[in-house]
Amino acid sequence: MGTNTKIVSLTLFLFSILLLQSCLLASATDLLRIKLKKKPIDQKSHQTTKESLNFLAKKYGFLTGRLNGNTDIVSLKNYMNAQYFGEIGIGTPAQKFTVIFDTGSSNLWVPSSKCYFSISCYFHSKYSSSKSSTYVENGTSASITYGTGAISGFFSQDSVTVGDLVVKKQLFIEATKETSLVFLAAKFDGILGLAFKEISVGGVDPVWYNMVNQGLVKQKVFSFWLNRDADEGEGGELVFGGVDPNHFVGNHTYVNVTQKGYWEFDMGDVLIGKNSTGYCSKGCKAIADSGTSLLTGPTAIVAEINEQIGGTGVVSQECKMVVSQYGPEIIELLIAETSPSEVCSQIGLCSGYATENAIIKTVTDKGSDDTTCAICEMAVVWVQNQLRSNATQQKIMEYLNKLCNKLPSPMGESTVDCNTIPSMPNITFTIGGKKFTLKPNQYILKVGAGSVQECISGFTALDVPAPRGPLWILGDIFMGVYHTVFDYGNSAVGFAKAA
């Protein structure tokens, strides 16, 4: 991994016991499809912050306010296997937006033309009520807080076009403030929530509810196919009102939704290779979430998995790279009495200097665009302290590497050696009494190519306290391998091998 290469660290479910497969399957010609497109991975793709992946991977640490005849197919775009999004329209005539179709939230929001003071609004499409003949004023304030940022604004009512379907009188949030750089870097304009009304901010009916209530779909089912081949242009499909049989093989295994809000269900044991982790042997809770890029689970299991696959904290690894390549030069500059505030700028990593406490906060709080600079500044502080004690260069380098090992990853992500992927163990989840296995090449996210390629573990830790947890979030990495059906009518989630 090159020290100047920035990566995007870079997140749909159901059950039906007696539902006949013929009731779920609509012919491909009957389906109204919304296609997902993919953005090719190139070097430019890496020049965005890691927060855009972190936002999707860890949105569950936040949640303030969210807990209190036809088919339609939405084509999804795939951004580096970390963001899947498709196009909708709002208003008459329809104003176009790209949105995350998120089964882990329930509201629709897009940037507003009245968003004046958030930079991210200027880089995304904005809804203008004055351009719509079907707009109805509401004005009730609304906000959603995520782990890496928040949006706030007010409710408005208008028609929402999804594929060929027009949902009338839909309440949605016009975002007038977006507080995080994650929204600036994101490849999507907003989010269309597909979870239950129980977690809808303001208690408004989600878009999916109104599709059902207005008779726009024959079956109370929607399903996801996510294409995990990042080199293909087609990102996947979201089918409203049915299931496309071309996107899975065999039969779906269905499990009941145990608590409405998220698409939550009971899950059994998790295995590393053929060995049980034991943690979920008596059962765990899980949710299927199209808006989470990775897989999250209890720290005890995720740590064990990442240890088995050789995972290393992203910040720790970047720290070691900075120390290896620039450590001796930092030492020489300080010995030559170069001002500490000038060291990192002289070696081309950044400019400026801060106190030790501020630097540590910078490393743990900022995205990857600032990480290399912040680590360099931190190394300067460490080297200064060692030089004061007359330590040798060898001892200083050893000390710096030890300190690198102590640095936490801001969002818990880990990298692995790409060359060791073939020797990594399979990871298996037990759902509905059946085993759903992920192979190493399926749970490792590859970013870049050649000498700058990085490999990211698909597992990140998230401890959700009781009674909500312990909880697994099966995001896009899992749903890309297993076609997922969200059966609203029978309150169930189904999984089958994706085709």
Short mmCIF file of C-alpha atoms in Angstrom, two decimals:
data_model
loop_
_atom_site.label_atom_id
_atom_site.label_comp_id
_atom_site.label_asym_id
_atom_site.label_seq_id
_atom_site.Cartn_x
_atom_site.Cartn_y
_atom_site.Cartn_z
CA MET A 1 0.00 0.00 0.00
CA GLY A 2 1.45 3.36 -1.00
CA THR A 3 1.33 5.92 1.74
CA ASN A 4 -0.15 8.51 -0.58
CA THR A 5 -2.86 6.18 -1.89
CA LYS A 6 -6.23 6.88 -0.36
CA ILE A 7 -8.91 4.22 -0.31
CA VAL A 8 -12.60 4.34 0.05
CA SER A 9 -12.94 2.36 3.18
CA LEU A 10 -15.43 2.19 2.47
CA THR A 11 -23.21 -0.78 3.97
CA LEU A 12 -32.63 -6.19 1.71
CA PHE A 13 -34.37 -9.33 3.73
CA LEU A 14 -37.56 -11.65 4.45
CA PHE A 15 -39.45 -14.95 5.56
CA SER A 16 -42.41 -17.08 4.42
CA ILE A 17 -42.96 -20.63 5.65
CA LEU A 18 -45.84 -21.81 3.48
CA LEU A 19 -45.63 -19.29 0.66
CA LEU A 20 -45.45 -21.22 -2.62
CA GLN A 21 -42.51 -20.37 -4.79
CA SER A 22 -44.88 -19.68 -7.68
CA CYS A 23 -46.41 -16.89 -5.61
CA LEU A 24 -43.04 -15.26 -5.21
CA LEU A 25 -41.79 -15.65 -8.75
CA ALA A 26 -42.93 -13.15 -11.31
CA SER A 27 -41.80 -13.67 -14.88
CA ALA A 28 -38.93 -11.47 -15.95
CA THR A 29 -41.20 -9.72 -18.45
CA ASP A 30 -43.60 -8.72 -15.67
CA LEU A 31 -40.89 -7.14 -13.56
CA LEU A 32 -40.29 -3.43 -13.54
CA ARG A 33 -36.55 -3.23 -13.01
CA ILE A 34 -34.40 -0.47 -11.62
CA LYS A 35 -30.86 -1.26 -12.72
CA LEU A 36 -27.79 -0.59 -10.61
CA LYS A 37 -24.70 0.67 -12.38
CA LYS A 38 -21.09 0.42 -11.27
CA LYS A 39 -18.32 2.96 -11.29
CA PRO A 40 -15.10 1.41 -12.61
CA ILE A 41 -12.26 1.15 -10.11
CA ASP A 42 -9.36 3.34 -11.15
CA GLN A 43 -6.71 5.32 -9.36
CA LYS A 44 -8.97 8.36 -9.18
CA SER A 45 -11.56 6.29 -7.35
CA HIS A 46 -9.25 6.12 -4.35
CA GLN A 47 -9.02 9.86 -3.83
CA THR A 48 -12.10 10.04 -1.60
CA THR A 49 -12.28 9.62 2.13
CA LYS A 50 -12.58 6.30 3.89
CA GLU A 51 -15.60 7.74 5.67
CA SER A 52 -17.92 6.94 2.75
CA LEU A 53 -17.39 3.25 3.47
CA ASN A 54 -17.43 3.76 7.23
CA PHE A 55 -20.79 5.53 7.04
CA LEU A 56 -22.38 2.49 5.45
CA ALA A 57 -20.47 -0.02 7.52
CA LYS A 58 -21.27 1.46 10.93
CA LYS A 59 -24.47 3.41 10.90
CA TYR A 60 -25.83 1.46 13.84
CA GLY A 61 -23.70 3.13 16.49
CA PHE A 62 -25.85 6.25 16.21
CA LEU A 63 -29.57 6.08 15.60
CA THR A 64 -31.04 8.98 17.52
CA GLY A 65 -34.73 9.16 16.83
CA ARG A 66 -34.98 6.16 14.53
CA LEU A 67 -35.90 3.49 17.04
CA ASN A 68 -38.66 5.64 18.74
CA GLY A 69 -50.44 -6.34 -9.65
CA ASN A 70 -47.16 -4.82 -10.85
CA THR A 71 -43.56 -5.24 -10.01
CA ASP A 72 -40.85 -2.64 -10.21
CA ILE A 73 -37.15 -3.30 -10.71
CA VAL A 74 -34.59 -0.72 -9.72
CA SER A 75 -31.16 -1.01 -11.31
CA LEU A 76 -28.44 -0.41 -8.77
CA LYS A 77 -25.03 1.13 -9.28
CA ASN A 78 -22.07 -0.41 -7.50
CA TYR A 79 -19.29 1.86 -6.30
CA MET A 80 -16.26 -0.37 -5.63
CA ASN A 81 -18.48 -3.03 -4.00
CA ALA A 82 -19.04 -0.55 -1.17
CA GLN A 83 -21.99 1.57 -2.31
CA TYR A 84 -24.99 0.38 -4.33
CA PHE A 85 -27.35 3.05 -5.54
CA GLY A 86 -30.04 3.70 -8.13
CA GLU A 87 -32.07 6.54 -9.57
CA ILE A 88 -35.44 7.90 -8.49
CA GLY A 89 -37.44 11.00 -9.33
CA ILE A 90 -39.22 13.46 -7.03
CA GLY A 91 -41.84 15.95 -8.17
CA THR A 92 -43.69 16.69 -11.42
CA PRO A 93 -41.83 16.76 -13.71
CA ALA A 94 -39.51 14.35 -11.95
CA GLN A 95 -36.24 15.73 -10.57
CA LYS A 96 -33.60 12.97 -10.67
CA PHE A 97 -31.61 11.73 -7.66
CA THR A 98 -29.30 8.82 -6.94
CA VAL A 99 -30.12 7.14 -3.63
CA ILE A 100 -29.02 4.25 -1.47
CA PHE A 101 -31.90 1.77 -1.21
CA ASP A 102 -31.42 1.06 2.48
CA THR A 103 -33.21 -1.72 4.34
CA GLY A 104 -31.61 -0.45 7.53
CA SER A 105 -33.58 2.82 7.67
CA SER A 106 -37.09 3.95 6.80
CA ASN A 107 -37.05 7.56 5.58
CA LEU A 108 -36.47 9.13 2.20
CA TRP A 109 -34.26 12.21 2.17
CA VAL A 110 -32.46 14.22 -0.50
CA PRO A 111 -30.62 17.56 -0.46
CA SER A 112 -32.85 20.64 -0.63
CA SER A 113 -32.44 23.70 -2.83
CA LYS A 114 -32.65 25.55 0.51
CA CYS A 115 -29.40 23.90 1.68
CA TYR A 116 -27.12 26.94 1.65
CA PHE A 117 -24.39 26.30 4.20
CA SER A 118 -23.37 22.64 3.73
CA ILE A 119 -20.66 22.15 1.11
CA SER A 120 -21.84 18.64 0.23
CA CYS A 121 -25.16 20.04 -1.04
CA TYR A 122 -23.31 21.91 -3.77
CA PHE A 123 -21.89 18.65 -5.14
CA HIS A 124 -25.18 16.75 -5.34
CA SER A 125 -28.58 17.16 -6.96
CA LYS A 126 -30.98 19.32 -4.95
CA TYR A 127 -34.77 19.19 -4.83
CA SER A 128 -36.58 22.42 -5.71
CA SER A 129 -40.22 22.52 -4.63
CA SER A 130 -40.91 25.52 -6.88
CA LYS A 131 -40.29 23.35 -9.95
CA SER A 132 -42.91 20.73 -9.03
CA SER A 133 -46.64 21.02 -9.73
CA THR A 134 -47.44 18.23 -7.23
CA TYR A 135 -45.53 19.68 -4.27
CA VAL A 136 -47.45 20.14 -1.01
CA GLU A 137 -45.88 22.08 1.83
CA ASN A 138 -45.45 20.38 5.22
CA GLY A 139 -42.56 22.10 6.98
CA THR A 140 -42.23 19.84 10.05
CA SER A 141 -38.58 19.75 11.13
CA ALA A 142 -36.72 16.46 10.97
CA SER A 143 -33.21 15.13 11.58
CA ILE A 144 -31.32 11.84 11.41
CA THR A 145 -28.02 11.31 13.23
CA TYR A 146 -25.50 8.78 11.93
CA GLY A 147 -22.24 7.56 13.46
CA THR A 148 -20.14 9.77 11.17
CA GLY A 149 -22.49 12.68 10.62
CA ALA A 150 -26.07 13.88 10.48
CA ILE A 151 -28.66 15.44 8.22
CA SER A 152 -31.45 17.81 9.19
CA GLY A 153 -34.16 19.70 7.39
CA PHE A 154 -37.92 19.55 7.05
CA PHE A 155 -40.64 17.34 5.64
CA SER A 156 -42.27 18.01 2.28
CA GLN A 157 -44.82 16.07 0.25
CA ASP A 158 -44.57 15.19 -3.42
CA SER A 159 -44.79 12.37 -5.96
CA VAL A 160 -41.87 9.93 -6.01
CA THR A 161 -41.04 8.00 -9.16
CA VAL A 162 -39.31 4.64 -8.69
CA GLY A 163 -38.75 2.88 -11.99
CA ASP A 164 -42.10 3.15 -13.78
CA LEU A 165 -44.10 3.48 -10.57
CA VAL A 166 -45.31 6.83 -9.26
CA VAL A 167 -45.91 6.97 -5.51
CA LYS A 168 -48.24 9.86 -4.76
CA LYS A 169 -48.30 12.14 -1.72
CA GLN A 170 -45.04 10.80 -0.29
CA LEU A 171 -43.58 12.59 2.75
CA PHE A 172 -39.80 12.94 2.56
CA ILE A 173 -37.08 15.05 4.15
CA GLU A 174 -35.56 18.02 2.35
CA ALA A 175 -32.08 18.10 3.89
CA THR A 176 -30.90 21.63 4.53
CA LYS A 177 -27.84 20.65 6.55
CA GLU A 178 -25.39 17.78 6.09
CA THR A 179 -22.76 17.84 8.78
CA SER A 180 -20.15 15.35 7.63
CA LEU A 181 -17.60 15.08 4.83
CA VAL A 182 -18.97 11.59 4.29
CA PHE A 183 -21.85 13.11 2.35
CA LEU A 184 -19.44 15.19 0.31
CA ALA A 185 -17.47 12.10 -0.76
CA ALA A 186 -20.54 9.91 -1.25
CA LYS A 187 -21.55 8.85 -4.75
CA PHE A 188 -25.22 9.13 -3.78
CA ASP A 189 -27.46 12.16 -3.23
CA GLY A 190 -29.70 10.73 -0.53
CA ILE A 191 -31.19 7.61 1.03
CA LEU A 192 -34.47 5.78 0.41
CA GLY A 193 -35.28 3.67 3.48
CA LEU A 194 -36.94 0.26 3.09
CA ALA A 195 -37.17 -0.81 6.74
CA PHE A 196 -40.36 -0.83 8.81
CA LYS A 197 -42.36 2.21 9.83
CA GLU A 198 -41.49 1.52 13.48
CA ILE A 199 -38.12 3.27 12.99
CA SER A 200 -39.32 5.99 10.62
CA VAL A 201 -38.40 9.48 11.82
CA GLY A 202 -41.63 11.41 12.29
CA GLY A 203 -43.64 8.20 12.01
CA VAL A 204 -44.23 8.81 8.30
CA ASP A 205 -45.13 5.99 5.94
CA PRO A 206 -42.02 4.76 4.07
CA VAL A 207 -42.05 4.74 0.26
CA TRP A 208 -42.52 0.96 0.23
CA TYR A 209 -45.61 1.19 2.45
CA ASN A 210 -47.21 3.65 0.05
CA MET A 211 -46.37 1.42 -2.91
CA VAL A 212 -48.36 -1.32 -1.19
CA ASN A 213 -51.18 0.94 0.05
CA GLN A 214 -51.65 2.54 -3.37
CA GLY A 215 -51.85 -0.86 -5.09
CA LEU A 216 -48.73 -0.34 -7.18
CA VAL A 217 -47.39 -3.87 -6.58
CA LYS A 218 -49.18 -7.23 -6.75
CA GLN A 219 -47.12 -8.94 -4.08
CA LYS A 220 -45.93 -7.45 -0.80
CA VAL A 221 -42.37 -8.52 -1.55
CA PHE A 222 -39.17 -6.86 -2.72
CA SER A 223 -35.83 -8.50 -3.41
CA PHE A 224 -32.18 -7.63 -3.98
CA TRP A 225 -29.57 -9.00 -6.32
CA LEU A 226 -26.17 -7.33 -5.80
CA ASN A 227 -23.50 -7.99 -8.40
CA ARG A 228 -20.17 -8.34 -6.61
CA ASP A 229 -18.07 -8.23 -9.79
CA ALA A 230 -16.85 -4.66 -9.56
CA ASP A 231 -15.46 -4.82 -13.11
CA GLU A 232 -18.90 -5.31 -14.64
CA GLY A 233 -21.05 -2.30 -15.44
CA GLU A 234 -24.22 -3.85 -14.05
CA GLY A 235 -24.40 -3.39 -10.31
CA GLY A 236 -27.51 -5.41 -9.58
CA GLU A 237 -31.27 -5.10 -9.38
CA LEU A 238 -33.89 -4.25 -6.80
CA VAL A 239 -37.25 -5.81 -7.66
CA PHE A 240 -40.42 -4.38 -6.15
CA GLY A 241 -43.45 -6.68 -6.06
CA GLY A 242 -41.73 -9.98 -6.81
CA VAL A 243 -38.57 -11.96 -7.38
CA ASP A 244 -36.59 -12.44 -10.59
CA PRO A 245 -35.75 -16.19 -10.89
CA ASN A 246 -32.74 -15.38 -13.07
CA HIS A 247 -30.85 -14.02 -10.07
CA PHE A 248 -30.77 -17.05 -7.77
CA VAL A 249 -30.45 -20.83 -7.80
CA GLY A 250 -32.32 -23.36 -5.66
CA ASN A 251 -34.86 -22.35 -3.05
CA HIS A 252 -34.82 -19.55 -0.51
CA THR A 253 -34.47 -20.32 3.17
CA TYR A 254 -36.91 -18.11 5.07
CA VAL A 255 -36.76 -16.93 8.66
CA ASN A 256 -39.36 -14.92 10.54
CA VAL A 257 -38.86 -11.26 11.33
CA THR A 258 -38.60 -11.31 15.12
CA GLN A 259 -38.88 -7.57 15.71
CA LYS A 260 -40.15 -5.00 13.26
CA GLY A 261 -38.03 -1.96 12.79
CA TYR A 262 -35.04 -3.40 11.00
CA TRP A 263 -35.46 -6.68 9.09
CA GLU A 264 -34.35 -8.63 12.16
CA PHE A 265 -34.30 -12.41 12.57
CA ASP A 266 -32.74 -15.14 14.71
CA MET A 267 -29.41 -16.57 13.60
CA GLY A 268 -27.49 -19.62 14.82
CA ASP A 269 -23.82 -20.48 15.17
CA VAL A 270 -20.95 -18.78 13.31
CA LEU A 271 -18.09 -21.03 12.19
CA ILE A 272 -14.48 -20.21 11.30
CA GLY A 273 -13.52 -22.96 8.92
CA LYS A 274 -15.21 -26.00 10.44
CA ASN A 275 -14.86 -24.78 14.01
CA SER A 276 -17.66 -23.20 15.98
CA THR A 277 -16.95 -19.84 17.57
CA GLY A 278 -19.38 -20.84 20.31
CA TYR A 279 -20.60 -17.28 20.79
CA CYS A 280 -23.85 -17.80 18.86
CA SER A 281 -24.30 -21.51 19.54
CA LYS A 282 -27.41 -20.66 21.56
CA GLY A 283 -28.53 -18.08 19.03
CA CYS A 284 -27.83 -14.50 18.00
CA LYS A 285 -29.88 -11.78 16.38
CA ALA A 286 -29.15 -10.54 12.89
CA ILE A 287 -30.49 -8.06 10.38
CA ALA A 288 -30.16 -7.97 6.59
CA ASP A 289 -29.09 -4.49 5.57
CA SER A 290 -28.49 -3.31 2.02
CA GLY A 291 -27.17 0.00 3.36
CA THR A 292 -24.19 -1.53 5.17
CA SER A 293 -21.15 -2.36 3.06
CA LEU A 294 -19.50 -4.90 5.33
CA LEU A 295 -20.50 -7.48 7.94
CA THR A 296 -20.57 -6.34 11.54
CA GLY A 297 -20.78 -8.47 14.63
CA PRO A 298 -19.79 -8.76 18.29
CA THR A 299 -16.17 -7.81 18.96
CA ALA A 300 -15.41 -11.23 20.50
CA ILE A 301 -16.14 -13.07 17.24
CA VAL A 302 -14.93 -10.43 14.79
CA ALA A 303 -11.60 -10.19 16.61
CA GLU A 304 -11.23 -13.95 16.38
CA ILE A 305 -12.07 -13.93 12.67
CA ASN A 306 -9.68 -11.10 11.87
CA GLU A 307 -6.93 -12.76 13.90
CA GLN A 308 -7.43 -15.97 11.91
CA ILE A 309 -7.20 -14.14 8.57
CA GLY A 310 -4.25 -11.96 9.62
CA GLY A 311 -6.18 -8.70 9.84
CA THR A 312 -4.28 -5.55 10.80
CA GLY A 313 -5.80 -2.26 11.84
CA VAL A 314 -5.80 0.21 8.94
CA VAL A 315 -4.31 3.06 10.96
CA SER A 316 -1.71 0.75 12.51
CA GLN A 317 -0.65 -0.41 9.06
CA GLU A 318 -0.48 3.11 7.66
CA CYS A 319 1.50 4.15 10.72
CA LYS A 320 4.05 1.39 10.10
CA MET A 321 4.36 2.43 6.46
CA VAL A 322 5.05 6.03 7.46
CA VAL A 323 7.59 4.93 10.07
CA SER A 324 9.32 2.56 7.63
CA GLN A 325 9.59 5.06 4.78
CA TYR A 326 9.99 8.34 6.62
CA GLY A 327 11.16 7.47 10.14
CA PRO A 328 14.90 7.86 9.48
CA GLU A 329 14.34 11.13 7.63
CA ILE A 330 12.23 12.49 10.50
CA ILE A 331 15.00 11.58 12.93
CA GLU A 332 17.68 13.25 10.76
CA LEU A 333 15.64 16.45 10.36
CA LEU A 334 15.05 16.73 14.10
CA ILE A 335 18.73 16.06 14.86
CA ALA A 336 19.51 18.84 12.39
CA GLU A 337 17.30 21.07 14.55
CA THR A 338 14.58 21.47 11.95
CA SER A 339 11.49 22.97 13.53
CA PRO A 340 9.02 20.18 14.39
CA SER A 341 6.26 22.16 12.67
CA GLU A 342 8.23 22.00 9.40
CA VAL A 343 9.37 18.36 9.40
CA CYS A 344 6.30 16.77 7.83
CA SER A 345 5.92 19.50 5.23
CA GLN A 346 9.58 19.16 4.23
CA ILE A 347 9.19 15.45 3.52
CA GLY A 348 6.02 16.13 1.56
CA LEU A 349 3.38 14.56 3.78
CA CYS A 350 1.65 17.63 5.19
CA SER A 351 2.15 21.06 6.68
CA GLY A 352 1.54 22.41 10.13
CA TYR A 353 1.94 20.97 13.57
CA ALA A 354 -0.25 20.39 16.61
CA THR A 355 -0.01 19.26 20.18
CA GLU A 356 0.25 15.58 20.98
CA ASN A 357 -3.33 15.35 22.21
CA ALA A 358 -4.67 17.11 19.13
CA ILE A 359 -2.69 14.80 16.85
CA ILE A 360 -3.99 11.66 18.50
CA LYS A 361 -7.53 12.99 18.12
CA THR A 362 -6.81 13.75 14.47
CA VAL A 363 -5.67 10.21 13.73
CA THR A 364 -8.65 8.58 15.38
CA ASP A 365 -11.28 11.00 14.10
CA LYS A 366 -10.35 12.03 10.57
CA GLY A 367 -10.71 10.24 7.25
CA SER A 368 -7.87 8.72 5.24
CA ASP A 369 -7.13 11.97 3.38
CA ASP A 370 -5.69 13.34 6.65
CA THR A 371 -4.38 10.12 8.16
CA THR A 372 -0.86 10.08 6.64
CA CYS A 373 -0.24 13.69 7.62
CA ALA A 374 -1.56 13.12 11.14
CA ILE A 375 0.57 10.00 11.61
CA CYS A 376 3.65 11.91 10.48
CA GLU A 377 2.97 14.65 13.02
CA MET A 378 2.44 12.06 15.71
CA ALA A 379 5.73 10.36 14.78
CA VAL A 380 7.51 13.70 15.18
CA VAL A 381 6.23 13.93 18.76
CA TRP A 382 7.32 10.36 19.48
CA VAL A 383 10.79 10.89 17.95
CA GLN A 384 11.28 14.11 19.89
CA ASN A 385 10.58 12.32 23.15
CA GLN A 386 13.05 9.56 22.33
CA LEU A 387 15.79 11.95 21.22
CA ARG A 388 15.50 13.71 24.56
CA SER A 389 16.36 10.42 26.23
CA ASN A 390 19.35 9.87 23.90
CA ALA A 391 17.86 6.73 22.29
CA THR A 392 19.62 5.27 19.24
CA GLN A 393 17.96 5.32 15.82
CA GLN A 394 17.37 1.57 16.01
CA LYS A 395 15.69 1.90 19.40
CA ILE A 396 13.61 4.82 18.14
CA MET A 397 12.39 2.84 15.12
CA GLU A 398 11.51 -0.14 17.31
CA TYR A 399 9.65 2.14 19.67
CA LEU A 400 7.68 3.79 16.85
CA ASN A 401 6.56 0.42 15.51
CA LYS A 402 5.39 -0.64 18.97
CA LEU A 403 3.36 2.53 19.28
CA CYS A 404 1.87 1.94 15.81
CA ASN A 405 0.53 -1.39 17.07
CA LYS A 406 -1.35 0.43 19.82
CA LEU A 407 -3.26 2.73 17.47
CA PRO A 408 -6.96 1.86 17.13
CA SER A 409 -8.66 1.85 13.74
CA PRO A 410 -11.22 4.66 13.81
CA MET A 411 -14.10 2.49 12.62
CA GLY A 412 -12.70 -0.95 13.42
CA GLU A 413 -11.73 -1.91 9.86
CA SER A 414 -8.78 -4.23 9.19
CA THR A 415 -6.57 -4.92 6.18
CA VAL A 416 -5.05 -8.25 5.19
CA ASP A 417 -2.21 -9.45 3.00
CA CYS A 418 -3.76 -9.96 -0.44
CA ASN A 419 -1.36 -12.84 -1.11
CA THR A 420 -2.78 -14.89 1.77
CA ILE A 421 -6.41 -14.87 0.61
CA PRO A 422 -6.28 -18.44 -0.82
CA SER A 423 -5.21 -19.82 2.57
CA MET A 424 -7.86 -18.02 4.64
CA PRO A 425 -10.70 -20.04 6.21
CA ASN A 426 -14.33 -19.99 5.10
CA ILE A 427 -16.75 -18.20 7.43
CA THR A 428 -20.19 -19.80 7.84
CA PHE A 429 -23.44 -18.41 9.23
CA THR A 430 -26.29 -20.66 10.36
CA ILE A 431 -29.69 -19.29 9.33
CA GLY A 432 -32.95 -21.21 9.49
CA GLY A 433 -31.02 -24.38 10.30
CA LYS A 434 -28.96 -24.14 7.08
CA LYS A 435 -25.37 -23.07 6.57
CA PHE A 436 -24.50 -20.04 4.48
CA THR A 437 -20.78 -19.96 3.73
CA LEU A 438 -18.61 -17.06 2.62
CA LYS A 439 -15.31 -17.89 0.93
CA PRO A 440 -12.25 -15.66 1.44
CA ASN A 441 -12.56 -14.03 -1.98
CA GLN A 442 -16.16 -13.20 -1.08
CA TYR A 443 -15.56 -11.56 2.29
CA ILE A 444 -12.40 -9.66 1.35
CA LEU A 445 -12.93 -6.28 -0.33
CA LYS A 446 -10.19 -5.47 -2.86
CA VAL A 447 -9.33 -1.87 -3.61
CA GLY A 448 -6.90 -0.78 -6.32
CA ALA A 449 -4.73 -2.98 -8.50
CA GLY A 450 -1.15 -4.13 -8.88
CA SER A 451 1.37 -2.75 -6.43
CA VAL A 452 -1.14 -0.38 -4.83
CA GLN A 453 -3.87 -2.96 -4.28
CA GLU A 454 -5.23 -3.17 -0.75
CA CYS A 455 -7.40 -5.88 0.74
CA ILE A 456 -9.90 -5.06 3.48
CA SER A 457 -11.52 -7.55 5.82
CA GLY A 458 -15.26 -7.69 5.37
CA PHE A 459 -15.73 -8.07 9.14
CA THR A 460 -15.85 -5.14 11.51
CA ALA A 461 -16.78 -5.08 15.18
CA LEU A 462 -19.94 -3.49 16.50
CA ASP A 463 -21.28 -4.28 19.95
CA VAL A 464 -25.01 -3.58 20.21
CA PRO A 465 -26.09 -3.81 23.87
CA ALA A 466 -29.03 -5.85 25.14
CA PRO A 467 -31.92 -6.02 24.65
CA ARG A 468 -31.26 -5.01 21.03
CA GLY A 469 -28.06 -7.07 20.82
CA PRO A 470 -25.81 -8.90 20.48
CA LEU A 471 -26.54 -8.28 16.82
CA TRP A 472 -25.02 -9.20 13.47
CA ILE A 473 -25.52 -6.89 10.50
CA LEU A 474 -25.36 -8.84 7.26
CA GLY A 475 -24.54 -6.16 4.74
CA ASP A 476 -23.67 -6.09 1.06
CA ILE A 477 -20.84 -8.61 1.37
CA PHE A 478 -23.35 -11.24 2.51
CA MET A 479 -26.22 -10.10 0.29
CA GLY A 480 -23.95 -10.14 -2.75
CA VAL A 481 -23.39 -13.86 -2.28
CA TYR A 482 -26.97 -14.65 -1.25
CA HIS A 483 -29.96 -13.23 -3.10
CA THR A 484 -32.22 -11.70 -0.47
CA VAL A 485 -36.02 -11.52 -0.40
CA PHE A 486 -37.86 -9.16 1.92
CA ASP A 487 -41.35 -10.55 2.39
CA TYR A 488 -43.35 -7.72 3.92
CA GLY A 489 -46.65 -9.61 3.68
CA ASN A 490 -45.39 -12.56 5.71
CA SER A 491 -42.85 -10.67 7.86
CA ALA A 492 -39.95 -12.82 6.73
CA VAL A 493 -36.51 -12.71 5.11
CA GLY A 494 -35.28 -15.28 2.60
CA PHE A 495 -31.82 -16.17 1.33
CA ALA A 496 -30.74 -18.24 -1.69
CA LYS A 497 -27.46 -18.56 -3.57
CA ALA A 498 -27.16 -15.66 -5.99
CA ALA A 499 -26.78 -16.41 -9.68
#
